[in-house]
Short mmCIF file of C-alpha atoms in Angstrom, two decimals:
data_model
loop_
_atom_site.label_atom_id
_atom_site.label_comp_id
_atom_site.label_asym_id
_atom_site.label_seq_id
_atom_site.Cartn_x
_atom_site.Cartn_y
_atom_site.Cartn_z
CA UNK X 18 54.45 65.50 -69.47
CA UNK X 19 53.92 64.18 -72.99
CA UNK X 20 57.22 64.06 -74.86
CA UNK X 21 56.44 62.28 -77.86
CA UNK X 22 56.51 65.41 -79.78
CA UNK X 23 57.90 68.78 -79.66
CA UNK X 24 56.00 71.83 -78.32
CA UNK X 25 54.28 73.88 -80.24
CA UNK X 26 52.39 76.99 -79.79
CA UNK X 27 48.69 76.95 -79.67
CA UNK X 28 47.15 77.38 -82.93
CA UNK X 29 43.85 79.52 -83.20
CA UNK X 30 40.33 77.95 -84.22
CA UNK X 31 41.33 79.66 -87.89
CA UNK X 32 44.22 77.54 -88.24
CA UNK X 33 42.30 74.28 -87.87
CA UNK X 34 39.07 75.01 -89.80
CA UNK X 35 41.94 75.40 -92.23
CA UNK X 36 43.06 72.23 -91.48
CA UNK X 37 39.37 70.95 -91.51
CA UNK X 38 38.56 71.89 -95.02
CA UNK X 39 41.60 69.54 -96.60
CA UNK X 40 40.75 66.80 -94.42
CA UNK X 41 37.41 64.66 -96.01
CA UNK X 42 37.63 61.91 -93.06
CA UNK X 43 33.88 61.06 -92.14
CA UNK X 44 32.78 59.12 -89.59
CA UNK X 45 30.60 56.47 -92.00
CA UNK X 46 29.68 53.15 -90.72
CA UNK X 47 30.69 53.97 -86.94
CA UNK X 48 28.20 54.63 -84.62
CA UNK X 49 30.42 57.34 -82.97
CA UNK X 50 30.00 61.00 -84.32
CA UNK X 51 33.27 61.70 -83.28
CA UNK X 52 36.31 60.34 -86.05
CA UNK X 53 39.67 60.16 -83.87
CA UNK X 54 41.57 60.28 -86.97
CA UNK X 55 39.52 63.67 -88.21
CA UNK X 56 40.43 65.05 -84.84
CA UNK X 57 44.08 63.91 -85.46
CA UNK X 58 44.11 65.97 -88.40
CA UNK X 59 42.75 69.02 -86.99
CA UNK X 60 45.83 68.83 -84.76
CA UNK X 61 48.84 68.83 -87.23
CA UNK X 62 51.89 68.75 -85.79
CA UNK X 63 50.64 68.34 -82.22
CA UNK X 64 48.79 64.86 -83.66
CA UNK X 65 51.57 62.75 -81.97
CA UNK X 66 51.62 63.99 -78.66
CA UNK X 67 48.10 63.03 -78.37
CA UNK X 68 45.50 59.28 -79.07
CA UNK X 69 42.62 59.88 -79.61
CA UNK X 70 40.02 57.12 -78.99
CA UNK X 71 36.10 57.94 -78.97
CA UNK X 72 33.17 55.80 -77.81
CA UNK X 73 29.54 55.69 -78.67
CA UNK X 74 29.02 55.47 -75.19
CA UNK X 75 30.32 54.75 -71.67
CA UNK X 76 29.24 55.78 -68.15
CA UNK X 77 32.16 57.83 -67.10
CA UNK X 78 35.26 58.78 -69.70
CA UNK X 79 37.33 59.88 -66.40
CA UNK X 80 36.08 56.26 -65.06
CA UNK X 81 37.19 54.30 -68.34
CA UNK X 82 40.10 56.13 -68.76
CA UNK X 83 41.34 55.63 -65.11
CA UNK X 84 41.34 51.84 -65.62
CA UNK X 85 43.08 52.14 -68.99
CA UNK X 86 46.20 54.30 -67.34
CA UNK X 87 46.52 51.69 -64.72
CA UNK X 88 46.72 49.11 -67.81
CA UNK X 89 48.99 51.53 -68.66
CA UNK X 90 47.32 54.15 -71.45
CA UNK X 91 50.22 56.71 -72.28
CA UNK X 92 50.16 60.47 -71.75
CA UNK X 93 47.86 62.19 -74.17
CA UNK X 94 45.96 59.24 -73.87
CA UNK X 95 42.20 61.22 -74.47
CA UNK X 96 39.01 59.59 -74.38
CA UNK X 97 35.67 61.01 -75.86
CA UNK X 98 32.08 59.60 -75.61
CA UNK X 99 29.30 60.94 -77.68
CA UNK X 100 26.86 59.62 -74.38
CA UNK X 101 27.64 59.54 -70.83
CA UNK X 102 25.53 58.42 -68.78
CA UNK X 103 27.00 58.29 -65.40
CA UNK X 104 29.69 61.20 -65.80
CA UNK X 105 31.36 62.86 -62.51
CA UNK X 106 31.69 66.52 -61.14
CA UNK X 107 32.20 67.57 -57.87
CA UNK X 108 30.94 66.43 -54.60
CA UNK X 109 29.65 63.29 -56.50
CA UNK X 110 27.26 64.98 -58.78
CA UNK X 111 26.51 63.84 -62.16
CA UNK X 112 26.94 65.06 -65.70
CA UNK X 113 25.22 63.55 -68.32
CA UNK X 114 25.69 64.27 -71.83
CA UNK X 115 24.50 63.19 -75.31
CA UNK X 116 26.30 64.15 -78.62
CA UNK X 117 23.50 66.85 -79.56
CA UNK X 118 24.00 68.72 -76.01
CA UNK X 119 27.28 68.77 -75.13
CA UNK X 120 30.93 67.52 -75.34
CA UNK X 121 32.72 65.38 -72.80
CA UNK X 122 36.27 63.92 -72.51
CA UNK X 123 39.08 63.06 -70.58
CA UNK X 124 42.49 63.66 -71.00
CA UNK X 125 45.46 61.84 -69.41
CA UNK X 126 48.72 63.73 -68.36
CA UNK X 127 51.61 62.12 -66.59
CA UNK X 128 53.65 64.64 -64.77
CA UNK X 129 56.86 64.33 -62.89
CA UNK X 130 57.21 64.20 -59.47
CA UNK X 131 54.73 64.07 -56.13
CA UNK X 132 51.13 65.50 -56.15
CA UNK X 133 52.23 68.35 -54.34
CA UNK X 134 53.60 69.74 -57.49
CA UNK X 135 50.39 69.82 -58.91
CA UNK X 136 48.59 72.26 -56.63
CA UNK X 137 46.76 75.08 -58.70
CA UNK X 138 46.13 72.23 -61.33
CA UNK X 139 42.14 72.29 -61.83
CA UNK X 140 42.46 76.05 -62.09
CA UNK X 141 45.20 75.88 -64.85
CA UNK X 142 42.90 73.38 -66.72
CA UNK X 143 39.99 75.87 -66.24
CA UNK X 144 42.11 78.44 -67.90
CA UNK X 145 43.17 76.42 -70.91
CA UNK X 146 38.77 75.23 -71.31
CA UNK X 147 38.97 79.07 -71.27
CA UNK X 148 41.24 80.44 -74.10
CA UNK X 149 40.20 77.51 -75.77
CA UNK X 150 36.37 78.42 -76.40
CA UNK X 151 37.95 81.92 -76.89
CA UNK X 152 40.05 81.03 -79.70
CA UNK X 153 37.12 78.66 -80.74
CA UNK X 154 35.26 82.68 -81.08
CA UNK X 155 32.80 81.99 -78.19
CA UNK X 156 32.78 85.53 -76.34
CA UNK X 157 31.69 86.04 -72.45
CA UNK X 158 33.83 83.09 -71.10
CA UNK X 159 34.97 83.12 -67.45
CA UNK X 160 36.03 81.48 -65.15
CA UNK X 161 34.98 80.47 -61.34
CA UNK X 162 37.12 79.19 -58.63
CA UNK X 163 37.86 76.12 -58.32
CA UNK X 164 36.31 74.53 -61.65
CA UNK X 165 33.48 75.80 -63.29
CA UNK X 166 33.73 77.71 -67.01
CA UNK X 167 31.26 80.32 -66.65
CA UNK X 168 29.00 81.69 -69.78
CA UNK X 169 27.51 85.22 -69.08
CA UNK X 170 26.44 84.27 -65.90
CA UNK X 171 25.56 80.90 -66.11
CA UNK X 172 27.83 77.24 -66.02
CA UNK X 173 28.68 76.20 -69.31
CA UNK X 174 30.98 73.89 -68.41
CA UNK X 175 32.85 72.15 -65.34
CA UNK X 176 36.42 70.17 -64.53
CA UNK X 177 36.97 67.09 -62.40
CA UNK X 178 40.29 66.11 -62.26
CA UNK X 179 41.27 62.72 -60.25
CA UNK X 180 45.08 61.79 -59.19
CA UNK X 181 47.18 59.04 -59.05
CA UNK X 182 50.75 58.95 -57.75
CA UNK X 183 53.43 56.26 -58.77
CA UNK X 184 56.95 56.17 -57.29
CA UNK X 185 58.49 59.32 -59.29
CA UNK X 186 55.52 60.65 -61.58
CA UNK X 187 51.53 61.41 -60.72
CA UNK X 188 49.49 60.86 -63.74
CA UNK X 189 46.04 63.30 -64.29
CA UNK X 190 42.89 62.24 -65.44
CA UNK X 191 41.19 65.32 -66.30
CA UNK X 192 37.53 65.33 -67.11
CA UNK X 193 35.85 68.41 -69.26
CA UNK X 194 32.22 68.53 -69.84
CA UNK X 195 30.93 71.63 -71.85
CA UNK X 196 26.89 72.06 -72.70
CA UNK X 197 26.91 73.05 -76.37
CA UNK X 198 22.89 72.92 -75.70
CA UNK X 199 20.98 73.43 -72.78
CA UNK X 200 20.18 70.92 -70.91
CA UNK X 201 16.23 69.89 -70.42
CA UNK X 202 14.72 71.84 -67.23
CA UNK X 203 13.75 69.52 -64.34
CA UNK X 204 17.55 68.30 -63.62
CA UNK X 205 17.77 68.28 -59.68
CA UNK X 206 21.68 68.24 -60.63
CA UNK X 207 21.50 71.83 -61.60
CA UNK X 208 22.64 73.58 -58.57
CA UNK X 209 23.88 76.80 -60.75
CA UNK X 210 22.24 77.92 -63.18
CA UNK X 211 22.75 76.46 -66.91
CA UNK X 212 24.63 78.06 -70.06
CA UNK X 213 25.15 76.79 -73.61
CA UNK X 214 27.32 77.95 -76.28
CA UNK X 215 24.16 78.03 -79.04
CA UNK X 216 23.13 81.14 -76.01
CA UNK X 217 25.58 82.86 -77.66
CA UNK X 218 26.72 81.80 -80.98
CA UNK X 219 24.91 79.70 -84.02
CA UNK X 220 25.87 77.73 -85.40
CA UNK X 221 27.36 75.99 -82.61
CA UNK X 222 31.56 74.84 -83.16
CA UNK X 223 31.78 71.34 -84.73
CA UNK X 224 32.38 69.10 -81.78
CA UNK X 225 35.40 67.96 -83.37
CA UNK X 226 36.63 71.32 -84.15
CA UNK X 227 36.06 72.14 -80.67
CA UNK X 228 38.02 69.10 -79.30
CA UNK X 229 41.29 69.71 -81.38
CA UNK X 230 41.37 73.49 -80.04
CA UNK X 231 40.61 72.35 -76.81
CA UNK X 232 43.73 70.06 -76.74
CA UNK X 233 45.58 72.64 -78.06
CA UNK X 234 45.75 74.77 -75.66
CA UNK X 235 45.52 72.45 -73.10
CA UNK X 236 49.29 71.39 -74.54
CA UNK X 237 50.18 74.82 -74.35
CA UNK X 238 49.12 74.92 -70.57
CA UNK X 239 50.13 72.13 -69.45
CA UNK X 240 53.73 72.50 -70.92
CA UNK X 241 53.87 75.95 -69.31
CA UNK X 242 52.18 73.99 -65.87
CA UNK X 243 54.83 71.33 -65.82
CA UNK X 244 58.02 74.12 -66.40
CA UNK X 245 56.34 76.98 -63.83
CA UNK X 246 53.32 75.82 -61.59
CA UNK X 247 50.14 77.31 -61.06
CA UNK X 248 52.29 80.26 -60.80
CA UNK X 249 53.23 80.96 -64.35
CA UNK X 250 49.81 81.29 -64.83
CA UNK X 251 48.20 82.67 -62.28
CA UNK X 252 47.76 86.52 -64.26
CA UNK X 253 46.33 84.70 -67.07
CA UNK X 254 43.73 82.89 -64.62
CA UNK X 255 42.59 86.42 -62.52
CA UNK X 256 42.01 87.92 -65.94
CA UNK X 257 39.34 85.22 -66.81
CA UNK X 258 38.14 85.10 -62.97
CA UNK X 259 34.72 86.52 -62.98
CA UNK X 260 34.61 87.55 -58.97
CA UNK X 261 38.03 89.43 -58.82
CA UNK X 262 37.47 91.73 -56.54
CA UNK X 263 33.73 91.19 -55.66
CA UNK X 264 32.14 90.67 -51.92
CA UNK X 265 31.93 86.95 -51.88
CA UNK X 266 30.55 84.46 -49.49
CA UNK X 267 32.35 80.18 -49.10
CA UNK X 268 29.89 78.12 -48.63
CA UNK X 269 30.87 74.75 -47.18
CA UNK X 270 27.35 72.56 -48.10
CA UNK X 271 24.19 75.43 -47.06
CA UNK X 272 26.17 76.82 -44.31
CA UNK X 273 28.17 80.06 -44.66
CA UNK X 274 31.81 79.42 -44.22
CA UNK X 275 32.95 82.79 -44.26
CA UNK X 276 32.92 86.11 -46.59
CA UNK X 277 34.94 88.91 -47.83
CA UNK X 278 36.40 90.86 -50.40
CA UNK X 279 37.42 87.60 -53.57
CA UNK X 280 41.33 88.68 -53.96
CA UNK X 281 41.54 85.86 -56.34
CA UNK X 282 44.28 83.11 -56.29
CA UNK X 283 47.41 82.42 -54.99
CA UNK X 284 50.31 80.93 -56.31
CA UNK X 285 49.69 77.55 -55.37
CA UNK X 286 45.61 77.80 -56.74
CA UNK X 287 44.32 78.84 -53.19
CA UNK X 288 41.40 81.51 -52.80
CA UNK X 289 42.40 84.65 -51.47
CA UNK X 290 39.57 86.32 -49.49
CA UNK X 291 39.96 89.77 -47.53
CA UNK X 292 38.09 89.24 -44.52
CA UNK X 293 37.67 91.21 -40.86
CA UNK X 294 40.60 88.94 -39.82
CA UNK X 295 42.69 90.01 -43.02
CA UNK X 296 43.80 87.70 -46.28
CA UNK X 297 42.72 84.27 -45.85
CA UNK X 298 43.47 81.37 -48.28
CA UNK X 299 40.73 78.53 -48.92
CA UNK X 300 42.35 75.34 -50.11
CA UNK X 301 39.13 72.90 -49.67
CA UNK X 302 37.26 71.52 -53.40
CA UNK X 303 33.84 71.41 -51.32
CA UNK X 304 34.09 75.20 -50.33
CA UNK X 305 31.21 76.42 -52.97
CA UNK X 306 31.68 80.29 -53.85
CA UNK X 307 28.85 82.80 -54.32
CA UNK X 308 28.28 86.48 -54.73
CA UNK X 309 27.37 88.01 -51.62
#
């Protein structure tokens, strides 16, 4: 956990368009859109927990920002790249982005102790995307076990988080990608069906706007992650979780793993699914979920 500063509650997308309007920091003579030190405004007093570095472009910020924590990158380390052009999600798809369509960035977190302390983690990140476009006033958010950010239907967004454990502490590299535009038809990467925030709202949140509120809550979560587990949070997850309660079907690849009634998640982040043989948990990232 970050410790440079104190915690502080998570302020709402009012309080930092507040902030916005007294801050005049442009981004002249850069060929990034994004200004680190305009986002380090937007985030008052949580400014020193987090650095803020942003990049034209790079192939992967989870990539790049891997090989800076093993060159030792502190916690709150964030990286944010107006182009990616080789980005990760699950199963080794790709997510490309450019800074009309979308916003993408990594954020490092050390945590103490083993990896198995961070079960539940993707899931607590997908809640904090969540009350983040909320507070940001995008409506219809939900979410979808493990890692998808769902937009009336559709995925607006996705979370790939990677792991690396040292003697005492495991440091995160969590990667957020969120379509602010949707993307061009034609992409064989689509396997759900695309969403956009300008679907629902227009204008569309200033990126930067959108990243400070977005690392505001995540603080807020991941404070609450590193005191209680996936626990603490789990009743503020199931109330975003668009298949509570819903026949559901696991796919593992095209083949159907098994299906029953979506009970939501455990404690530890695992899916909970009533079947013929009774409650069932699902730990596996490949397991795809779909309605039945």
């Amino acid at each position: 956990m970050n410790e440079s500063a104190p915690r502080s509650p998570a302020a709402s997308v009012t309080d930092l368009a507040t902030a916005a309007a007294s801050d005049v920091a442009t981004n002249a003579g850069s060929t990034c859109r994004i200004d680190p030190r305009h986002v380090r405004s937007l985030l008052g007093a949580l400014s020193p927990r987090f650095t803020v570095t942003a990049l034209a472009e790079c192939v992967s910020t989870s990539t790049v920002l891997l090989e800076r924590a093993a060159q030792g990158a502190p916690s709150g380390s964030v990286l944010v790249a107006d182009r990616q052009t080789g980005g990760r999600g699950r199963r080794g798809r790709s997510w490309l982005s450019t800074p009309e369509a979308s916003l993408t960035f990594s954020l490092l977190w050390c945590f103490d102790g083993g990896v198995a302390r961070l079960a539940g983690l993707s899931l607590a990140v997908g809640l904090a995307v969540a009350r983040g476009l909320a507070n940001s006033g995008v409506g219809g958010v939900g979410l979808k076990w493990p890692n998808d950010i769902l937009l009336e239907g559709g995925k607006v967004g996705g979370i790939l988080v990677d792991l690396d454990t040292a003697a005492t502490s495991t440091r995160a590299v969590i990667g957020i990608g969120l379509n602010l535009q949707l993307p061009p038809d034609g992409n064989e990467e689509f396997l759900h069906r695309p969403a956009a925030l300008a679907q629902v709202m227009a204008p569309v949140p200033d990126r930067q706007l959108l990243l400070a509120q977005l690392l505001t809550d995540l603080a807020e979560i991941m404070d609450r992650f590193e005191d209680g587990g996936f626990a603490a949070l789990r009743n503020d997850w199931q109330a975003y979780h668009v298949w509570q309660g819903r026949q559901v079907r696991l796919l593992d690849g095209v083949l159907v793993d098994r299906q029953g009634l979506c009970l939501g998640a455990d404690s530890d982040g695992a899916l909970l699914l009533q079947t013929e043989a009774g409650i069932e948990r699902c730990l596996s990232g490949d397991v795809s979920l779909r309605a039945a």
